[in-house]
Tab-separated table of C-alpha atoms and ligand atoms in Angstrom:
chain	number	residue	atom	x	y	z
A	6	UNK	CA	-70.365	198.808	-277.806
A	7	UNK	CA	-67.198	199.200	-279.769
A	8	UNK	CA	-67.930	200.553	-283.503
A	9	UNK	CA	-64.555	199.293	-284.713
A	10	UNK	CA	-62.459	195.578	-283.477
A	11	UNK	CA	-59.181	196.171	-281.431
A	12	UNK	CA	-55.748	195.939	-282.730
A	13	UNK	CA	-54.810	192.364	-282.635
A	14	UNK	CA	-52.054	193.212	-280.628
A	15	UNK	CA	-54.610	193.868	-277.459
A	16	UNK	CA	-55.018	190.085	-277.473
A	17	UNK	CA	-51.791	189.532	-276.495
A	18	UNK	CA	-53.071	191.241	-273.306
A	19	UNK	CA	-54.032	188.653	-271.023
A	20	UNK	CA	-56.885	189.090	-268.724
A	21	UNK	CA	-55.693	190.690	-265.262
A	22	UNK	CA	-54.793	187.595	-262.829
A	23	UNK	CA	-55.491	189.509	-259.495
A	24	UNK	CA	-59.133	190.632	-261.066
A	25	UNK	CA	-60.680	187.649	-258.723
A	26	UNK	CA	-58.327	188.265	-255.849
A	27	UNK	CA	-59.060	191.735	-256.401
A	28	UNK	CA	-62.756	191.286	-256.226
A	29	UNK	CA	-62.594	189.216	-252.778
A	30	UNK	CA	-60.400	191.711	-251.135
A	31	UNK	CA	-62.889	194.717	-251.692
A	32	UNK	CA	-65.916	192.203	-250.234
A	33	UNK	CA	-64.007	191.634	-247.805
A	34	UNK	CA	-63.132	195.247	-247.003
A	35	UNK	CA	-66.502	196.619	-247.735
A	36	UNK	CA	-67.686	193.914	-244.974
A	37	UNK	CA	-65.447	195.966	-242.746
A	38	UNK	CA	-62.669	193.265	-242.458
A	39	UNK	CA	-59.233	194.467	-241.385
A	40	UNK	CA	-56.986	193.478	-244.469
A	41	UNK	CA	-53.073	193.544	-244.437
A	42	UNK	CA	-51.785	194.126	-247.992
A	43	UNK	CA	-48.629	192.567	-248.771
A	44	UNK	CA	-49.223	192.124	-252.287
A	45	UNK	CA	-48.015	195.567	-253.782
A	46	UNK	CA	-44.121	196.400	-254.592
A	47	UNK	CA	-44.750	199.972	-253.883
A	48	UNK	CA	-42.948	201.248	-251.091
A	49	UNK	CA	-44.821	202.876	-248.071
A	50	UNK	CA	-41.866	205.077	-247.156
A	51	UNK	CA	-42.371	208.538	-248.230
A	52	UNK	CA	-39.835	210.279	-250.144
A	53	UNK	CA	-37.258	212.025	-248.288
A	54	UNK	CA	-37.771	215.635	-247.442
A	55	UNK	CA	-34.309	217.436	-248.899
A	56	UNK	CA	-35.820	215.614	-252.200
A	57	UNK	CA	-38.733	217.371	-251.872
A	58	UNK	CA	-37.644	220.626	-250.836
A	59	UNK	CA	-35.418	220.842	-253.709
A	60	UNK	CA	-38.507	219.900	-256.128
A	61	UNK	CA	-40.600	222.141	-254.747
A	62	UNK	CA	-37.949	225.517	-255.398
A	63	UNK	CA	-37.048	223.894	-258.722
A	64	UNK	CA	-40.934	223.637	-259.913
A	65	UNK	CA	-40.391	227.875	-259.641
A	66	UNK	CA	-37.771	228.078	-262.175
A	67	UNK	CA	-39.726	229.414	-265.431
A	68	UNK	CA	-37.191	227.627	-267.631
A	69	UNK	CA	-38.155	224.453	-266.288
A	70	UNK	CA	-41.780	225.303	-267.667
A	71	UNK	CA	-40.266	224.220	-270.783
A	72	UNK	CA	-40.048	221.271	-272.890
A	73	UNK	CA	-37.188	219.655	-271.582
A	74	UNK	CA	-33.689	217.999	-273.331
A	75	UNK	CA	-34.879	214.160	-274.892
A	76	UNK	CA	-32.130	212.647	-273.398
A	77	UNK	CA	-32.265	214.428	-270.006
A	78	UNK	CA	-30.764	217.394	-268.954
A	79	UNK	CA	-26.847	217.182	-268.941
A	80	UNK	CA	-26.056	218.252	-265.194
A	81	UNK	CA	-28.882	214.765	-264.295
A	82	UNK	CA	-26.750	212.314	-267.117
A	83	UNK	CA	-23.676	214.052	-265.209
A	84	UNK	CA	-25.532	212.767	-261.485
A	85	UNK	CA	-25.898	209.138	-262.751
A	86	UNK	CA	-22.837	208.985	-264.206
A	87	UNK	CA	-21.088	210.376	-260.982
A	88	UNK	CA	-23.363	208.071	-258.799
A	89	UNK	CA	-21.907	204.868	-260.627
A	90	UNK	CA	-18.445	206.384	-260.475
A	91	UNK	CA	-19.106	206.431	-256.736
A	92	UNK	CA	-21.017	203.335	-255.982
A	93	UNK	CA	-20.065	200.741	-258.867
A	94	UNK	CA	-16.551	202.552	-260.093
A	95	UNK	CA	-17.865	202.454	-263.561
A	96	UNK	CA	-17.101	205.280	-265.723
A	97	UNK	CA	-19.693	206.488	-268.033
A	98	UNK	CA	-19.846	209.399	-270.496
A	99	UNK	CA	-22.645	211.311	-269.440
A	100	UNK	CA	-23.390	212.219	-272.758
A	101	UNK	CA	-23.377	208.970	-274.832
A	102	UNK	CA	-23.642	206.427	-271.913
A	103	UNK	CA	-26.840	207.541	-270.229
A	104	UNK	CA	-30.188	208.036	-270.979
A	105	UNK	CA	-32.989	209.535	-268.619
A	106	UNK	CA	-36.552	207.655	-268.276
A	107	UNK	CA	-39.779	208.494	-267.174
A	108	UNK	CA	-39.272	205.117	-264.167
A	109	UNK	CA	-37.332	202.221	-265.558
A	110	UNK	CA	-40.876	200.694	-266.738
A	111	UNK	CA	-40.298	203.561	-269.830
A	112	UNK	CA	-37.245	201.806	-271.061
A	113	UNK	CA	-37.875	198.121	-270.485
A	114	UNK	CA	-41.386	198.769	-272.109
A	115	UNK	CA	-39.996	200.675	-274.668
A	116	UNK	CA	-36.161	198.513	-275.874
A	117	UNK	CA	-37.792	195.817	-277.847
A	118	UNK	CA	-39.733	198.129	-280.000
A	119	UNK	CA	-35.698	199.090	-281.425
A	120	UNK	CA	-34.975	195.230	-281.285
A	121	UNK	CA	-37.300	192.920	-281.579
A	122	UNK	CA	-38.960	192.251	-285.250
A	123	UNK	CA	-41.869	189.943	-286.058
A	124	UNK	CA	-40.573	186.503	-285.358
A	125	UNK	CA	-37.445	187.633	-283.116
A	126	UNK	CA	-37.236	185.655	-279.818
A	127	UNK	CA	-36.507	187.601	-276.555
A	128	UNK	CA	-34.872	185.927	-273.615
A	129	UNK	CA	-37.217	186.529	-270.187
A	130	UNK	CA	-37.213	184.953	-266.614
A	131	UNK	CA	-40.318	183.187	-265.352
A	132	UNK	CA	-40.909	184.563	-262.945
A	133	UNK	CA	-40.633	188.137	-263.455
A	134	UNK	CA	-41.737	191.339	-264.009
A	135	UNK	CA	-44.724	191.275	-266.258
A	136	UNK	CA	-43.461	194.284	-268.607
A	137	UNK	CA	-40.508	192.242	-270.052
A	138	UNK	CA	-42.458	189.561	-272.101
A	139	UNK	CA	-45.904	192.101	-272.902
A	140	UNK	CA	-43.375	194.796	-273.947
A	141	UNK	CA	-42.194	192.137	-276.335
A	142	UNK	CA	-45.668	191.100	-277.526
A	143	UNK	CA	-46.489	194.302	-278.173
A	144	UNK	CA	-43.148	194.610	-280.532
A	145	UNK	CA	-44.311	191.528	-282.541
A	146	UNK	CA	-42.039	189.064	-280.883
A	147	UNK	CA	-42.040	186.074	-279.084
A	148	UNK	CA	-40.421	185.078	-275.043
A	149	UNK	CA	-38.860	182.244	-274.155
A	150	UNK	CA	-38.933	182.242	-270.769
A	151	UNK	CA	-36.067	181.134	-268.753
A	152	UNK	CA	-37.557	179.210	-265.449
A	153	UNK	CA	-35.756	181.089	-262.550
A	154	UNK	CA	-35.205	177.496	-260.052
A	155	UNK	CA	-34.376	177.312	-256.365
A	156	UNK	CA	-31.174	174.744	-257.298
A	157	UNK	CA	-29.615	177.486	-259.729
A	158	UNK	CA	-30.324	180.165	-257.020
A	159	UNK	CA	-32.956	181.660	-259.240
A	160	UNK	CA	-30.669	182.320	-261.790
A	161	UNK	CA	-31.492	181.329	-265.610
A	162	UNK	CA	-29.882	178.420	-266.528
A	163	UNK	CA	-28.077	179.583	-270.045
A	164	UNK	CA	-27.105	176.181	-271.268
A	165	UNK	CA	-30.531	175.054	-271.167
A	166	UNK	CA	-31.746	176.817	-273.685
A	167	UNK	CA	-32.570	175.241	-277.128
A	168	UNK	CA	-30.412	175.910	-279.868
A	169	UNK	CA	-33.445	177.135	-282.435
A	170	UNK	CA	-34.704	179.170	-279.770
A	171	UNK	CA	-30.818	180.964	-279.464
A	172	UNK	CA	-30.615	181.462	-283.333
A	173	UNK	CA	-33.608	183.806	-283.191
A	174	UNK	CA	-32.989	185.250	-279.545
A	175	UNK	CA	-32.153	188.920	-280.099
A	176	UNK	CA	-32.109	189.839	-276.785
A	177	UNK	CA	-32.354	188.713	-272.539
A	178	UNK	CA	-33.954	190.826	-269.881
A	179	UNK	CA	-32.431	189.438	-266.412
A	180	UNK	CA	-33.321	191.521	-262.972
A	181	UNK	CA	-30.907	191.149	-259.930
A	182	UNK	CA	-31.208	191.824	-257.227
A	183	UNK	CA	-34.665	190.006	-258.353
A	184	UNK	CA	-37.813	190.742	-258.012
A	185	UNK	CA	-39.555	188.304	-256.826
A	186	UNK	CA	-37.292	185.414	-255.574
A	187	UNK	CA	-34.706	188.282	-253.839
A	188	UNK	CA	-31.643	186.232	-255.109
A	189	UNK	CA	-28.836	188.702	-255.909
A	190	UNK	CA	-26.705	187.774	-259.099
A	191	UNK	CA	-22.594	187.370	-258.733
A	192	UNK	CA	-19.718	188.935	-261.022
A	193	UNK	CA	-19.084	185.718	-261.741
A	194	UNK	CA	-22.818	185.416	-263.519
A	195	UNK	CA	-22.818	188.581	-265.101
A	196	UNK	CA	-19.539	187.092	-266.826
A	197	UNK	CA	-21.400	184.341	-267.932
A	198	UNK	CA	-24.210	186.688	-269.217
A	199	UNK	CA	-21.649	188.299	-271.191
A	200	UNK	CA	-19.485	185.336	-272.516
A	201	UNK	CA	-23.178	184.453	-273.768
A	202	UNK	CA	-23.941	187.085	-275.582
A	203	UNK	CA	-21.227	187.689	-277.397
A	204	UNK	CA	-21.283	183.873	-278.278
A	205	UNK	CA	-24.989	184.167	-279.518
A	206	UNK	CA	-25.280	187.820	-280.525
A	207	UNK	CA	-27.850	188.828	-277.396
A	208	UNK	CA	-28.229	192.390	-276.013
A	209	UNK	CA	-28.682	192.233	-272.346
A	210	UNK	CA	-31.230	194.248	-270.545
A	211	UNK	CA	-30.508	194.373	-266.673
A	212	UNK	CA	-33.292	195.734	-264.553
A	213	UNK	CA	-31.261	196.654	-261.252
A	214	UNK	CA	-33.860	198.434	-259.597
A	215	UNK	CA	-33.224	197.076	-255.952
A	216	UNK	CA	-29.329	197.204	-256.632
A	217	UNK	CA	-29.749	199.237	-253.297
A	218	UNK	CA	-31.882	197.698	-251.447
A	219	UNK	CA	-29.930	194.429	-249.579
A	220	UNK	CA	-29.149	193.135	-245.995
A	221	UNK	CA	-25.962	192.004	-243.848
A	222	UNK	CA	-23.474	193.526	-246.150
A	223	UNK	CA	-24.796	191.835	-249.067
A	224	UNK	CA	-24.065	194.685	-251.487
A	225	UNK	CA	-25.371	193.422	-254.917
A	226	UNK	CA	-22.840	194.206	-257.526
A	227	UNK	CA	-23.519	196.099	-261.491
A	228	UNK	CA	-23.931	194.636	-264.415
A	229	UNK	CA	-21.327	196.789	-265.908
A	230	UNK	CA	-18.728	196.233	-263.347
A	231	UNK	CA	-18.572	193.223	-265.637
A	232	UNK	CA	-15.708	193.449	-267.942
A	233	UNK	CA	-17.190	193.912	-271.758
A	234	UNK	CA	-21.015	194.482	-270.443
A	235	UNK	CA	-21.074	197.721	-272.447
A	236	UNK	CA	-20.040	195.958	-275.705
A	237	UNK	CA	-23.782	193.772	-274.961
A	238	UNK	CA	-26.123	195.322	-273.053
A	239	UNK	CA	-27.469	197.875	-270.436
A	240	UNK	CA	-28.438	198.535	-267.386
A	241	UNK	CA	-31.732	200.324	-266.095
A	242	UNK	CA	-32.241	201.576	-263.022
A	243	UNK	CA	-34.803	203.671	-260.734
A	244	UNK	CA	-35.390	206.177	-258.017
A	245	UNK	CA	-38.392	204.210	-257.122
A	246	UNK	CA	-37.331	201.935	-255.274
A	247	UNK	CA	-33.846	203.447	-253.566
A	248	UNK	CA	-35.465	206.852	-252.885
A	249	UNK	CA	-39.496	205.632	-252.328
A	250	UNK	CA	-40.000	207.549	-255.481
A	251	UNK	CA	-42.593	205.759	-257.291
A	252	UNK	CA	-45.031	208.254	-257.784
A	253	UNK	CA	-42.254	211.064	-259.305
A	254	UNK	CA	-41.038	208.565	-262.369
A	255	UNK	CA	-37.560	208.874	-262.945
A	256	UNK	CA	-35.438	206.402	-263.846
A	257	UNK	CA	-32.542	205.561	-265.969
A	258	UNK	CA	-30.290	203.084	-268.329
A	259	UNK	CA	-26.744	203.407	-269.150
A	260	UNK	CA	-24.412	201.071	-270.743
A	261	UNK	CA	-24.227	200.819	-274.430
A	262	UNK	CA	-24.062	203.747	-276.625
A	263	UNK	CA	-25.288	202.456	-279.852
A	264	UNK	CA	-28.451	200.693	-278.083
A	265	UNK	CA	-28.525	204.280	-275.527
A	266	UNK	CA	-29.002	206.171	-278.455
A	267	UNK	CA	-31.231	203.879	-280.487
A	268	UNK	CA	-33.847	204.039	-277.324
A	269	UNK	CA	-33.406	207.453	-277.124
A	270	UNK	CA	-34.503	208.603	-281.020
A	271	UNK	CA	-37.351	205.870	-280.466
A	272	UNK	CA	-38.714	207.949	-277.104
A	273	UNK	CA	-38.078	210.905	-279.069
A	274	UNK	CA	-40.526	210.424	-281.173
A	275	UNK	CA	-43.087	209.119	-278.350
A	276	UNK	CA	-42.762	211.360	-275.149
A	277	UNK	CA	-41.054	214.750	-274.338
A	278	UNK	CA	-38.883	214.366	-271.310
A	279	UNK	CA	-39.257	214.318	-267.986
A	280	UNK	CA	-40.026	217.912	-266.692
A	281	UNK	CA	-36.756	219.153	-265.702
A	282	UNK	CA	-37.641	220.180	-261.970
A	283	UNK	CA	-38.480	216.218	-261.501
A	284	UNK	CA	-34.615	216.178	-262.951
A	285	UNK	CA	-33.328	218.401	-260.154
A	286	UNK	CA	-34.858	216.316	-257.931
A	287	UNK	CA	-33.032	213.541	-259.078
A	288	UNK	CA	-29.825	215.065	-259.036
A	289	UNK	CA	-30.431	215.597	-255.439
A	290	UNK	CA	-31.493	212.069	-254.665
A	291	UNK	CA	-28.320	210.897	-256.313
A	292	UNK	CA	-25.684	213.279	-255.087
A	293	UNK	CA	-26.983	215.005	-251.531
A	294	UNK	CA	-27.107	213.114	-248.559
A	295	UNK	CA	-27.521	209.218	-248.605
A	296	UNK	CA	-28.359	208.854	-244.993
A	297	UNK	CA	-32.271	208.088	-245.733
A	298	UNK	CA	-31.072	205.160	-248.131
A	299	UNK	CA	-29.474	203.295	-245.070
A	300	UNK	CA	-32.183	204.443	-243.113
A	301	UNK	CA	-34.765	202.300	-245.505
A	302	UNK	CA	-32.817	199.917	-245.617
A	303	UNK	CA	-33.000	199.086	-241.698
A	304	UNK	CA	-36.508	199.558	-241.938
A	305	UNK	CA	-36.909	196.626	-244.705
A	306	UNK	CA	-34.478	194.643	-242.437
A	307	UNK	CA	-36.191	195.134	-239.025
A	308	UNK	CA	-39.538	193.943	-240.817
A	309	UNK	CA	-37.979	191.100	-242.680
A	310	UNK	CA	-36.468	189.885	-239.489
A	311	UNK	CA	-40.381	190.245	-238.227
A	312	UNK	CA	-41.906	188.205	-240.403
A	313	UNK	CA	-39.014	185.400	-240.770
A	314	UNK	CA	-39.335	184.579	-237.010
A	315	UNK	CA	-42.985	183.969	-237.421
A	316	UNK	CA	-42.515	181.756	-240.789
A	317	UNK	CA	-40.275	179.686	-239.058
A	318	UNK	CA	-42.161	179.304	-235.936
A	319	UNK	CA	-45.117	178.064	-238.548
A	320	UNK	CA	-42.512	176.076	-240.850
A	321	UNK	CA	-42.915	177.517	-243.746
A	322	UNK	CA	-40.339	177.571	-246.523
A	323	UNK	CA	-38.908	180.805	-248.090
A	324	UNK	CA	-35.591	181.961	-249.357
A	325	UNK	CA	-33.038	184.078	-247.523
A	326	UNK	CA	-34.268	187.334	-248.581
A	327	UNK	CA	-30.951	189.109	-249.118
A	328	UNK	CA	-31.922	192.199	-251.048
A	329	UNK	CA	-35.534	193.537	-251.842
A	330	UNK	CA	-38.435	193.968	-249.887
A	331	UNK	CA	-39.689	190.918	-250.713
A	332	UNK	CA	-39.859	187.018	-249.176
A	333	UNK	CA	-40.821	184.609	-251.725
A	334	UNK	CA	-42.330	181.416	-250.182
A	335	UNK	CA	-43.227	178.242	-250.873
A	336	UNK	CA	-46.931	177.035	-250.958
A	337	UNK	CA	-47.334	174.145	-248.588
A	338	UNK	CA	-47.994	170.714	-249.678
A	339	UNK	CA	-52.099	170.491	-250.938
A	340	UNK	CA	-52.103	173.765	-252.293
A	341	UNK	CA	-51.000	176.177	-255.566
A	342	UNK	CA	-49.815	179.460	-255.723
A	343	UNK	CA	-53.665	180.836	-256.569
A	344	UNK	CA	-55.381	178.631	-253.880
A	345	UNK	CA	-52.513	179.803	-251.312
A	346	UNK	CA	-53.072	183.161	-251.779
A	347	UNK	CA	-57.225	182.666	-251.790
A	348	UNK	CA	-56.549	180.990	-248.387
A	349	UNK	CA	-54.548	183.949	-246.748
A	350	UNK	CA	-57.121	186.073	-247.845
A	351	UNK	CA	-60.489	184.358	-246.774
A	352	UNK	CA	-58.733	183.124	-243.495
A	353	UNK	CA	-56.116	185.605	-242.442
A	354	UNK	CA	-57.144	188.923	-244.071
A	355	UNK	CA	-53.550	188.959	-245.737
A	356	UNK	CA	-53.231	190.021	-249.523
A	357	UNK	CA	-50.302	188.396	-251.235
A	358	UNK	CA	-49.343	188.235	-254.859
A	359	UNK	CA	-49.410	184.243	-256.307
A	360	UNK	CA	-45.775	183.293	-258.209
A	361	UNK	CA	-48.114	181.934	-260.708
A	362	UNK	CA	-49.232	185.890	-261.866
A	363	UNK	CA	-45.618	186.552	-262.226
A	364	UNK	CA	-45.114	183.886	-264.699
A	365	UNK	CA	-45.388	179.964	-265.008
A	366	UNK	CA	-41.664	179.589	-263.060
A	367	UNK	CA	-43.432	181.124	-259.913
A	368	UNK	CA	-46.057	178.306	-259.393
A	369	UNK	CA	-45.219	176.921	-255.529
A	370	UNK	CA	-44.884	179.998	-254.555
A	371	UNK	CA	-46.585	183.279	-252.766
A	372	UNK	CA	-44.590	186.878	-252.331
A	373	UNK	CA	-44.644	188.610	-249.511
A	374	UNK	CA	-43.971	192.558	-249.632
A	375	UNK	CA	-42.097	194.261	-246.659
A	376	UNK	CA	-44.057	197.404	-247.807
A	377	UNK	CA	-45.993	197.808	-244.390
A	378	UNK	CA	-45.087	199.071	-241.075
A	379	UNK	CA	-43.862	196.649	-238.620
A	380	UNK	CA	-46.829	196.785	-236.400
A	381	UNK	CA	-48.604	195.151	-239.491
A	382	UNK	CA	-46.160	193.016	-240.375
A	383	UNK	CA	-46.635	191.840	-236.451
A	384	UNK	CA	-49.696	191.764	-236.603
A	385	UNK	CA	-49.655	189.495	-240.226
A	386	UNK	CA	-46.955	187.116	-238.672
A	387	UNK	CA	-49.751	186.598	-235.555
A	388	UNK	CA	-52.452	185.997	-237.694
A	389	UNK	CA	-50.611	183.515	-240.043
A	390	UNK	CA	-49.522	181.620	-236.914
A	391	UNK	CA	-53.057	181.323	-236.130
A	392	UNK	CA	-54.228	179.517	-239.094
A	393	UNK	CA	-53.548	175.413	-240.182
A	394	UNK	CA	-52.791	174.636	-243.621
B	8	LIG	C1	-40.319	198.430	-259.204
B	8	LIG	C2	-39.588	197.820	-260.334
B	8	LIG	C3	-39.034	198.618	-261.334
B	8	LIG	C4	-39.100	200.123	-261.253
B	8	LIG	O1	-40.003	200.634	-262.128
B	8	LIG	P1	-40.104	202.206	-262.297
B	8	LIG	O2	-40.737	202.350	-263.626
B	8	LIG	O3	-38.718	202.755	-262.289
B	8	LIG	O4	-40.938	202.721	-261.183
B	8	LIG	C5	-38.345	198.001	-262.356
B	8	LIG	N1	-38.205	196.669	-262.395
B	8	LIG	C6	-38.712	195.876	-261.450
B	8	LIG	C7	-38.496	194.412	-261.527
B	8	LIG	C8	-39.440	196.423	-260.401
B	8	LIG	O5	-39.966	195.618	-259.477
């Protein structure tokens, strides 16, 4: 019992779409069935050692005991800013161009609160990550989503979009390389983006959080390698997925100043930093050696290349997964994303994630995580073949 009601704002919630899948895959387990899990995004890959190493001398230091800078400490803004000098050749002022975030979740969650009024429309892909549009709920605005489809190469088709739907859009998220369809996003889009914008008075939020995470020389480019990005948007980004950092939360966005320090006197006022030894850590992910990034990246390659041998053998569809750890594939004929992904379950002992919980533009679809070892990704592949749909 509940003395008082809930903030309306709760009902925006929607109940959790993996509560029944959920539910199965413990009876399951509890019967003692071996199940493969290939639903997650989080990767298996522990964090690399001179990462730790450097955490664990850092967590020492007494000064770090203290609160630390809002913004982040200078010498990690300097890191970022040095990393996209090095990676993108973008120059940013590590000052005024770069803001540090407890994971990239803290800033997407956390932009539309500085945006987004009651009655504001932001601009979100379906599908996508469920923080963009529940962030915006929780701000008092409204989504449009922006179906991601296979003929536009999972990119959102800006011309589509209604003109009373553009007069109250204050702002986009987009997310490339994306989570979940894997299609990477050109210059030549990210122009587009911007011409947009501008046009329509949109900030752009672009989630790169798999910017390094791509096969066969497919190196995704930066939103801000676009000329005029800063003047509309940002860019977030994350040691999650490039250093298998989940657990630490660090993250980042740079790009705009006026909307970099907007976000950061909002967080100001609702966490403290991220404890500076988590910092150094950072700054050693981003500026000592790289080798374990290439390293990961074979590993995600050597399993995709698994697991694409065995959906062809079966004929199933799926899109060249270019970048990510994921394969997003279609449902075959007689069956939705939701009964698809009952099916593995029940008959295979394979969790997926339906491209229906990831928004009404992921129906027809199932994704597959590359976020087990390859003996289980073997082992998936053999028990998929072994099933008729
Ligand atoms: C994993 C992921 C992130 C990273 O979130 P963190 O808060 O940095 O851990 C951001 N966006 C997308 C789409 C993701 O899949």
């Amino acid at each position: 019992m509940l003395l008082v009601e809930k903030a309306s704002r709760m009902n925006s919630i929607p109940p959790y779409l993996f509560a029944e899948l959920d539910k199965k895959k413990r009876e399951l387990v509890n019967a003692g069935k071996d199940i493969i899990d290939l639903g997650i995004g989080d990767p298996d890959i522990p964090t690399p050692s001179h990462i730790i190493k450097k955490m664990a001398k850092a967590c020492e230091k007494g000064e770090n005991h203290r609160y630390p800078p809002y913004p982040g400490t200078l010498p990690f803004r300097e890191a970022v800013a040095k990393w996209y000098k090095n990676r993108f050749d973008v120059e940013l002022d590590p000052e005024n161009e770069v803001l540090a975030l407890i994971g990239s979740k803290d800033g997407i969650a956390h932009i539309p609160f500085v945006f987004i009024d009651s009655g504001d429309i932001a601009l979100v892909p379906s599908p996508g990550y469920p923080v963009y549009h529940q962030s915006v709920a929780f701000a008092g605005g409204d989504s449009f989503f922006m179906i991601l489809k296979k003929e536009n190469h999972f990119l959102p088709d800006l011309g589509a979009i209604p003109s009373e739907v553009l007069s109250r859009a204050k702002m986009m998220f987009i997310n490339y390389p994306n989570n979940p369809t894997s299609a990477i996003a050109s210059l030549d889009f990210f122009n587009s983006v911007i011409s947009f914008a501008k046009k329509h008075k949109v900030l752009v939020c672009h989630d790169a959080a798999y910017s390094e995470i791509y096969f066969d020389g497919n190196k995704p480019v930066s939103f801000l390698q676009a000329d005029g990005a800063k003047d509309v948007g940002v860019e977030f980004h994350s040691f999650s997925k490039t250093y298998n950092m989940t657990g630490w939360r660090l993250g980042w966005v740079v790009g705009n100043r006026e909307v970099i320090k907007a976000l950061g006197l909002f967080k100001s006022h609702i966490d403290s930093g991220i404890f500076s030894a988590i910092q150094e850590a950072g700054i050693e992910a981003l500026t000592g050696d790289q080798s374990s990034v290439e390293v990961m990246r074979n590993i995600y390659q050597e399993r995709r290349d698994i697991l694409v041998k065995y959906l062809k053998d079966i004929g199933l569809d799926f899109e060249p997964c270019n970048a990510t750890f994921y394969l997003w594939v279609q449902v075959p004929k007689g069956y939705s994303s939701t009964s698809f992904t009952s099916y593995l379950l029940e008959k295979a002992g394979i969790v997926v994630t339906p491209g229906s919980g990831l928004g009404e533009g992921g129906e027809g679809y199932i994704r597959i995580s590359l976020t087990a070892d390859k003996k289980r990704i073997e082992e998936a592949g053999k028990r998929l073949s072994s099933i008729k749909f």
